[in-house]
Short mmCIF file of C-alpha atoms in Angstrom, two decimals:
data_model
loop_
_atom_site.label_atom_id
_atom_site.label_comp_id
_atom_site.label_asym_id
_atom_site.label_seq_id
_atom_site.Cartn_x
_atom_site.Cartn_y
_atom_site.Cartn_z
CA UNK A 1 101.61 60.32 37.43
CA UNK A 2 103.95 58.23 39.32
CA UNK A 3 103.39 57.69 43.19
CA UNK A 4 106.87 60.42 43.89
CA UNK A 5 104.82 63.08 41.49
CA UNK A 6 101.96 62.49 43.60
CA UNK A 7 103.67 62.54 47.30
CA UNK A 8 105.18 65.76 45.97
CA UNK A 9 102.12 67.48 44.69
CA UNK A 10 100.48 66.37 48.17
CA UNK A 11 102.72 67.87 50.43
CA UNK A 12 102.55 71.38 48.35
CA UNK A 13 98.84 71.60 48.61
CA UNK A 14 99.41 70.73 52.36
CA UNK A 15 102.02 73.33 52.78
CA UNK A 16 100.00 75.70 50.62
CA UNK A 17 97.10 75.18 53.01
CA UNK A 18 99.42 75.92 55.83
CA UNK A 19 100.57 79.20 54.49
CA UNK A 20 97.05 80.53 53.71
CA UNK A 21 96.09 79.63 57.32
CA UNK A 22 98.96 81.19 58.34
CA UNK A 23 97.88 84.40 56.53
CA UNK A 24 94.48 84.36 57.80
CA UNK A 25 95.65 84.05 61.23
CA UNK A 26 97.99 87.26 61.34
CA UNK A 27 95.75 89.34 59.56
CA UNK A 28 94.29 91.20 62.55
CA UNK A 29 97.98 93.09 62.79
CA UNK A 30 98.87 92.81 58.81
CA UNK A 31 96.40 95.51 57.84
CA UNK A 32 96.25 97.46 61.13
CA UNK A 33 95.88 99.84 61.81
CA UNK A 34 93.69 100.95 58.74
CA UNK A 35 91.50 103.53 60.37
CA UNK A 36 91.87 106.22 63.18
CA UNK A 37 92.86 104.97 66.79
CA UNK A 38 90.81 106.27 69.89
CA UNK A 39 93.10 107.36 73.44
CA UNK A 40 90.42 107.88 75.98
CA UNK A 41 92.37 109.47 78.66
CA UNK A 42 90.87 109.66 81.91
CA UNK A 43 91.66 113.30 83.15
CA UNK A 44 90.78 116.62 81.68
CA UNK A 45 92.86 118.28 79.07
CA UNK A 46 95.95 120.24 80.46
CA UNK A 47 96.61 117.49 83.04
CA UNK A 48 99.90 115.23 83.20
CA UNK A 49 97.31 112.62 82.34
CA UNK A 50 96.41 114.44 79.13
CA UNK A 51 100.34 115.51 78.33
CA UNK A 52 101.41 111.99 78.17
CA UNK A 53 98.51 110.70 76.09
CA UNK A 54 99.30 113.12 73.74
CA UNK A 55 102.91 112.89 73.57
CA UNK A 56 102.39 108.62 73.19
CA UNK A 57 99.58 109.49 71.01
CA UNK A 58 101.96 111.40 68.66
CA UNK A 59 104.59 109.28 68.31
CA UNK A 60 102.41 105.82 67.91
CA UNK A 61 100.58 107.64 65.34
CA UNK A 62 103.19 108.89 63.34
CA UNK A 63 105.17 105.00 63.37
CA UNK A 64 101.57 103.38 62.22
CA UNK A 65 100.91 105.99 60.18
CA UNK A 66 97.32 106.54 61.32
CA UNK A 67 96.06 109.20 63.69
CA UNK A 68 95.19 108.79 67.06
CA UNK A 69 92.86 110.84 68.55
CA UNK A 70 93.14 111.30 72.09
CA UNK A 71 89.76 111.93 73.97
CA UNK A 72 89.16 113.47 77.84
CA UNK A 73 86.57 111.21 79.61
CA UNK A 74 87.58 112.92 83.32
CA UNK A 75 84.99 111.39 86.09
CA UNK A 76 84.40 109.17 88.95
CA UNK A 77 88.07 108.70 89.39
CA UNK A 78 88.66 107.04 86.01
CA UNK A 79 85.35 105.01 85.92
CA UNK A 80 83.64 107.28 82.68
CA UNK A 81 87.06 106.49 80.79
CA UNK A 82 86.92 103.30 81.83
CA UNK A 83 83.46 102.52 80.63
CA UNK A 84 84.06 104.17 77.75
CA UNK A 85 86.61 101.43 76.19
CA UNK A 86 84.64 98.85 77.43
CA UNK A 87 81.71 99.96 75.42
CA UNK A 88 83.89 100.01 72.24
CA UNK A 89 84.82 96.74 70.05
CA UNK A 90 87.93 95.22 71.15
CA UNK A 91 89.47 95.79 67.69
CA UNK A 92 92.73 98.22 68.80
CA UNK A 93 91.02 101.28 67.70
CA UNK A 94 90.05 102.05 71.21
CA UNK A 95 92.34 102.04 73.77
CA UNK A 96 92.78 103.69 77.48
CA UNK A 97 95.34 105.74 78.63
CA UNK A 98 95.06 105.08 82.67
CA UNK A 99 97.25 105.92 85.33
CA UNK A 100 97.18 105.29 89.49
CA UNK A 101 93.45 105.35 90.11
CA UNK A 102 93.10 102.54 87.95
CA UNK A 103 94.13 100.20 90.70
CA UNK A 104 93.22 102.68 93.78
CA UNK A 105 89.59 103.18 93.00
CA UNK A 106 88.49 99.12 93.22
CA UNK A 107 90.51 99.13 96.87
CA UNK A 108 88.12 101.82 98.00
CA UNK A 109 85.05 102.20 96.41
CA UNK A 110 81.50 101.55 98.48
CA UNK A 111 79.50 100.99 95.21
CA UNK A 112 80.62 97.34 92.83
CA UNK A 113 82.49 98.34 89.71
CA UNK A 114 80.96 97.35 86.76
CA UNK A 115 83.95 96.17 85.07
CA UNK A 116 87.13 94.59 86.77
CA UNK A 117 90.50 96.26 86.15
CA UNK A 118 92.62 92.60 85.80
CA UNK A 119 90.26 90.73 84.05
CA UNK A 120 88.17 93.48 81.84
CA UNK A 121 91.52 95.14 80.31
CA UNK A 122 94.82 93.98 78.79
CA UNK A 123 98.02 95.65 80.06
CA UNK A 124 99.63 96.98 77.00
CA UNK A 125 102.72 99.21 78.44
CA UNK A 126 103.61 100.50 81.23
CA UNK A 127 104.26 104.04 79.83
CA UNK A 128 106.00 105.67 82.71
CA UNK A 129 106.26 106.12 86.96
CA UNK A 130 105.92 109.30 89.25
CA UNK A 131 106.88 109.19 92.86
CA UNK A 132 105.86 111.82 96.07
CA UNK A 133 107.21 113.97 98.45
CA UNK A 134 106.48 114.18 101.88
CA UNK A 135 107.03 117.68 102.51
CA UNK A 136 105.67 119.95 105.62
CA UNK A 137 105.04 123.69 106.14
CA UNK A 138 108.12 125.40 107.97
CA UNK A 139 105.85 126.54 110.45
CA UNK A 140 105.70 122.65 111.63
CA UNK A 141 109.39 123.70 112.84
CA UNK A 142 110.21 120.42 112.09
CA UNK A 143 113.32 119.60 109.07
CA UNK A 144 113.70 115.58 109.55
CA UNK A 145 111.09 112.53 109.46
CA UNK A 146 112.10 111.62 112.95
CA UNK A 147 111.78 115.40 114.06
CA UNK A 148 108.07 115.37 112.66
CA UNK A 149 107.38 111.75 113.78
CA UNK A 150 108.63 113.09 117.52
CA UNK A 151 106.22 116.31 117.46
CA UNK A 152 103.51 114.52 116.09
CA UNK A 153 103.57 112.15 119.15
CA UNK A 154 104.06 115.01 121.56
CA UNK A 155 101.02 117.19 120.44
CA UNK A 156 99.05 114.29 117.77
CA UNK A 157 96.16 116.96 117.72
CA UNK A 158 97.52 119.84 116.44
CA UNK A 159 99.12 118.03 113.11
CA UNK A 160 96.80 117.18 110.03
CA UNK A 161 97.94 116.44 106.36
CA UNK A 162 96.27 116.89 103.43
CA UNK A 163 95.32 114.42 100.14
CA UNK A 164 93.64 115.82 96.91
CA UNK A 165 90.92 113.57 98.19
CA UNK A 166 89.50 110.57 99.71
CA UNK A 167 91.19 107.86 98.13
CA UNK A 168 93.93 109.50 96.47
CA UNK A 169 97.45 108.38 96.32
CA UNK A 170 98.25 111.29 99.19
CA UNK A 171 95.37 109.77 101.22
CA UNK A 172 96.91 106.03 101.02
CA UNK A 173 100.17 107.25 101.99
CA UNK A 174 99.71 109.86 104.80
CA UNK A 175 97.94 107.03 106.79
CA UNK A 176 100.53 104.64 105.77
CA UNK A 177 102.91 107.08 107.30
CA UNK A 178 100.32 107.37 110.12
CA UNK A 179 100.58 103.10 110.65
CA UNK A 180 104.39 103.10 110.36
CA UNK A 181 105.29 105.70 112.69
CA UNK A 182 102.12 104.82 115.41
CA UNK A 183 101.25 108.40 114.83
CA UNK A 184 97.34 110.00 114.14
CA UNK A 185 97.37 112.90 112.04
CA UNK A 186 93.88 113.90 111.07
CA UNK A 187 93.20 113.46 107.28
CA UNK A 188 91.80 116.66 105.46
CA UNK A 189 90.36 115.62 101.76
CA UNK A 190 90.63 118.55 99.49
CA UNK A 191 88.88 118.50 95.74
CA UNK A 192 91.59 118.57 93.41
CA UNK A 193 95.56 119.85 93.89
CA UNK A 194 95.10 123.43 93.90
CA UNK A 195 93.16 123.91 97.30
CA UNK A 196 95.28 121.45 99.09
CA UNK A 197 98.54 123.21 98.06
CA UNK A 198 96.94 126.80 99.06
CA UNK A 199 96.62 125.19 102.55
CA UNK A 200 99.86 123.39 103.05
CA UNK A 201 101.32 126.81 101.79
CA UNK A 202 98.83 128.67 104.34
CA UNK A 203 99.89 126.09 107.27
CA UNK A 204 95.84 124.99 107.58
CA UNK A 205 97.75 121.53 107.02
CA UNK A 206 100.80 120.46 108.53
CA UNK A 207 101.85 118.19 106.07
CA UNK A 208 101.27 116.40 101.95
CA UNK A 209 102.62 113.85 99.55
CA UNK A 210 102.16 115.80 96.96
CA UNK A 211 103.35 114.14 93.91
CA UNK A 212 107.36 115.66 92.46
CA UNK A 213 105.42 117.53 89.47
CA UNK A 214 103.24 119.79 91.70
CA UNK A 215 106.01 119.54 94.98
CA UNK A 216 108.78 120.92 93.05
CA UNK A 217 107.86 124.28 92.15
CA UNK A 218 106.86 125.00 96.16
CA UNK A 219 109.98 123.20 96.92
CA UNK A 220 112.68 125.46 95.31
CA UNK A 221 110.29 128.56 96.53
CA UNK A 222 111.40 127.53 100.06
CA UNK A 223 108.04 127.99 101.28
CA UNK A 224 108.14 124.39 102.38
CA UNK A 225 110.65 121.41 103.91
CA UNK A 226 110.61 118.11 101.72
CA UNK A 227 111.70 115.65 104.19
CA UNK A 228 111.29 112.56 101.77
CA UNK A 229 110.75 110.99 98.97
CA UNK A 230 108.60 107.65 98.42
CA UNK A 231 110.69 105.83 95.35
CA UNK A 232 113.24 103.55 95.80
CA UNK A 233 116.11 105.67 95.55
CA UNK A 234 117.06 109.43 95.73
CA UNK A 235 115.71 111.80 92.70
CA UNK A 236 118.60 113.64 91.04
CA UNK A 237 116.06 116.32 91.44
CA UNK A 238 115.92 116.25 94.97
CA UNK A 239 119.50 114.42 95.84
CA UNK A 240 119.26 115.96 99.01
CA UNK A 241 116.16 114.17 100.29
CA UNK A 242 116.27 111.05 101.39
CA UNK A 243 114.29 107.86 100.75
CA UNK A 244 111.66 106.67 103.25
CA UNK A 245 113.37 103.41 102.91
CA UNK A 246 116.80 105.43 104.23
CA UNK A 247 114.91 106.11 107.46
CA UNK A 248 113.51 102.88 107.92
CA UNK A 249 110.04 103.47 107.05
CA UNK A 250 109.16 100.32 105.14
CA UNK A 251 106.64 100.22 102.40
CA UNK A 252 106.76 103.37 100.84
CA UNK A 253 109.07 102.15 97.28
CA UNK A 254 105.79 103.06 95.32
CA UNK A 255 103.87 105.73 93.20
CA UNK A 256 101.94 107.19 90.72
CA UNK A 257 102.04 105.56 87.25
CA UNK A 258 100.90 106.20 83.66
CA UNK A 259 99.77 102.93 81.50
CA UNK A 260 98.36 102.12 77.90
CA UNK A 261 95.50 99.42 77.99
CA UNK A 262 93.21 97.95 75.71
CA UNK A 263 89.70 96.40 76.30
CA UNK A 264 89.84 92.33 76.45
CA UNK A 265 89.01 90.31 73.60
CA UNK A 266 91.52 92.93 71.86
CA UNK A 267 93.68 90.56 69.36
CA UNK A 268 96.99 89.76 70.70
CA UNK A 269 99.09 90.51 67.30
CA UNK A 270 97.31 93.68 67.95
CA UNK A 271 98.29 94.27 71.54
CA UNK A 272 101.93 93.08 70.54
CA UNK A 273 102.33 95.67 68.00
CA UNK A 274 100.84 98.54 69.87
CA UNK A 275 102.90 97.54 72.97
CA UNK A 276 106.41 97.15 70.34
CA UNK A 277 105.24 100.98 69.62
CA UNK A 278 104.53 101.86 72.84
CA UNK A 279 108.04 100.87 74.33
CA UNK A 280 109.80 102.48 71.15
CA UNK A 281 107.83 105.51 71.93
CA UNK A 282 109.28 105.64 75.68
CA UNK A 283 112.51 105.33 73.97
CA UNK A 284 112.72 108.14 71.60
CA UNK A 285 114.71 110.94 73.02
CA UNK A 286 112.29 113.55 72.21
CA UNK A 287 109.95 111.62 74.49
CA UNK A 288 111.85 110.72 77.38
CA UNK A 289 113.14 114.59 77.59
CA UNK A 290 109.76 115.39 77.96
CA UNK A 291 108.90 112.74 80.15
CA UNK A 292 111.80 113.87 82.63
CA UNK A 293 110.82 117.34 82.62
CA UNK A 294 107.73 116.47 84.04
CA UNK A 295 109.91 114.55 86.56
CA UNK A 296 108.63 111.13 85.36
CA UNK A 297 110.67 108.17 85.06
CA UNK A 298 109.99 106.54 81.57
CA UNK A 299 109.54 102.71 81.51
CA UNK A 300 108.36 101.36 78.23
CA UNK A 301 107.27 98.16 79.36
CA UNK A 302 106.01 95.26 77.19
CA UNK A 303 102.84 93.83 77.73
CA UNK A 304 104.00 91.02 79.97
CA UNK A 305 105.84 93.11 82.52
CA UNK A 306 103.38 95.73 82.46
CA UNK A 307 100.50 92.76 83.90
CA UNK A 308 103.02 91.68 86.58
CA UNK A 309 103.08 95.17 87.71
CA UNK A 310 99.72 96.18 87.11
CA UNK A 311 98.40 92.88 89.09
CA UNK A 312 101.12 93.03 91.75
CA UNK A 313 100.01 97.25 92.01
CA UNK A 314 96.62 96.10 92.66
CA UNK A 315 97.25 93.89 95.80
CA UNK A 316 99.50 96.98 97.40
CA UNK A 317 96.93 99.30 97.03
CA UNK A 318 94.18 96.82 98.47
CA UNK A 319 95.80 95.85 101.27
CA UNK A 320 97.10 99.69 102.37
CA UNK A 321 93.31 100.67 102.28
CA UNK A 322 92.16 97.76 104.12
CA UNK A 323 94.69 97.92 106.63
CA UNK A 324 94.30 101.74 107.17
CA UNK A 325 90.20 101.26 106.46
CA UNK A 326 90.41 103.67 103.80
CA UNK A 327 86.81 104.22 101.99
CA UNK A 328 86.10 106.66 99.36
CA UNK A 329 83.11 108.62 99.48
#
């Protein structure tokens, strides 16, 4: 064999080797998914928690062509679900569907975690955003921010307003409000949506940020006056109400969200292809209709964008609660 045959049968074998290692190393996402995926979703079933896992869960499954099974863990604010990944393998058959809390309840818990939200999951898309309303009961007699602001200052003890619990999103941003305008409205914690809303409507509240899914309905009933709206711009539906930002309350371009994670040590060719069919999930008509007529924005994020905004959602929330010393019970 001359010494060309032999530099040329060399650098095959070497390039051979290369390809085979190549192989092994995108394996993880070559043959998955190959089995059933787990959503743990960390409401109960019915919820717009639940609706979007199971509109996500649809779609991803059909593209991979494996089911995913979506599963209610409701609890402790999102701790059961979250403990529930973490107790899985980190193999992409057992993922989280989390939303808001997941960055709230570390900014006001009493008791240590026993996982970390940034280090102990991977962002995998940021699936879509909600915003809230500040809206009071027209027997305030108040129809603008500054009117409310002015009466609130003028008689502080006779206004309250209402959260679906210590904590909560409505909680965070009613003393928010409370900091911005120098104003102290009492807080009254409700359990849950439903009793809060029955005493807005019955005036035992004077006022709610009630997120746009459960405002709306009370909204068009005229049984209450939406002064604002916490996102960055106007809703088209609510282009009447203006931004908090339009009246010069800083602070307030934020909301609820709805995210896919996955525990960490979860491959990243695996996280890459769930978070490809995550964003072209978001972008499938059918999906985005339904998104929008639960008056969420769809994102779609990729994993990247999705852990600048889950990290950067994390410091908001921390600093609102220990500015405004809000503690969860």
């Amino acid at each position: 064999m001359t010494d060309s045959s032999r530099r040329f049968c060399l650098t095959a074998l070497v390039a051979a080797a290369a390809m085979a290692a190549g192989t092994a190393f995108a394996q993880p996402a070559g043959h998955y998914p190959d089995k059933p995926i787990r959503l743990i979703v960390s409401s109960a079933a019915g919820g717009g928690a639940d609706t979007v896992a199971r509109l996500m869960a649809k779609k991803i499954g059909d593209a991979l062509k494996q089911p995913v099974v979506v599963e209610n863990r409701p609890g402790a604010s999102g701790v059961v679900a979250a403990n529930a990944v973490l107790g899985a393998p980190a193999d992409g058959y057992t993922l989280l569907l989390g939303f808001t809390t997941m960055a709230q309840v570390p900014a006001t818990t009493q008791i240590p975690l026993s996982y970390n939200p940034e280090k102990d999951f991977i962002p995998v898309s940021l699936i879509a955003k909600s915003w809230n309303v500040l809206f009071v009961n027209r027997k305030t007699n108040v129809k603008t921010v500054p009117e409310l602001v002015a009466a609130m200052k003028a008689n502080p003890r006779q206004f309250s307003y209402g959260s679906y619990g210590n904590g909560s999103t409505g909680h965070f941003m009613g003393a928010l409000f409370a900091q911005q305008t120098k104003t102290e409205p009492s807080h009254v914690p409700y359990k849950g949506a439903a009793p809060m809303m029955t005493d807005l409507l019955a005036g035992v509240v004077s006022f709610a940020f009630p997120d746009i899914g459960s405002a709306l309905p009370h909204i068009k009933s005229d049984r209450v006056q939406a002064l604002a709206v916490t996102s960055g711009k106007r809703l088209s539906s609510l282009p009447d109400v203006p931004t908090m930002a339009e009246l010069g309350i800083k602070g307030f371009d934020f909301g609820g969200w709805f995210g896919l994670f996955a525990p960490k040590g979860t491959p990243q060719a695996i996280v890459d292809v769930l978070s490809a069919q995550s964003m072209a999930a978001v972008k499938d008509r059918e999906v985005q209709a339904k998104l929008v007529s639960m008056d969420l924005d769809p994102v779609g994020s990729n994993s990247k964008d999705f852990a600048t905004f889950f990290h950067a959602d994390m410091a908001k929330w921390a600093k609102i609660a220990k500015d405004a010393n809000i503690k969860a019970e």
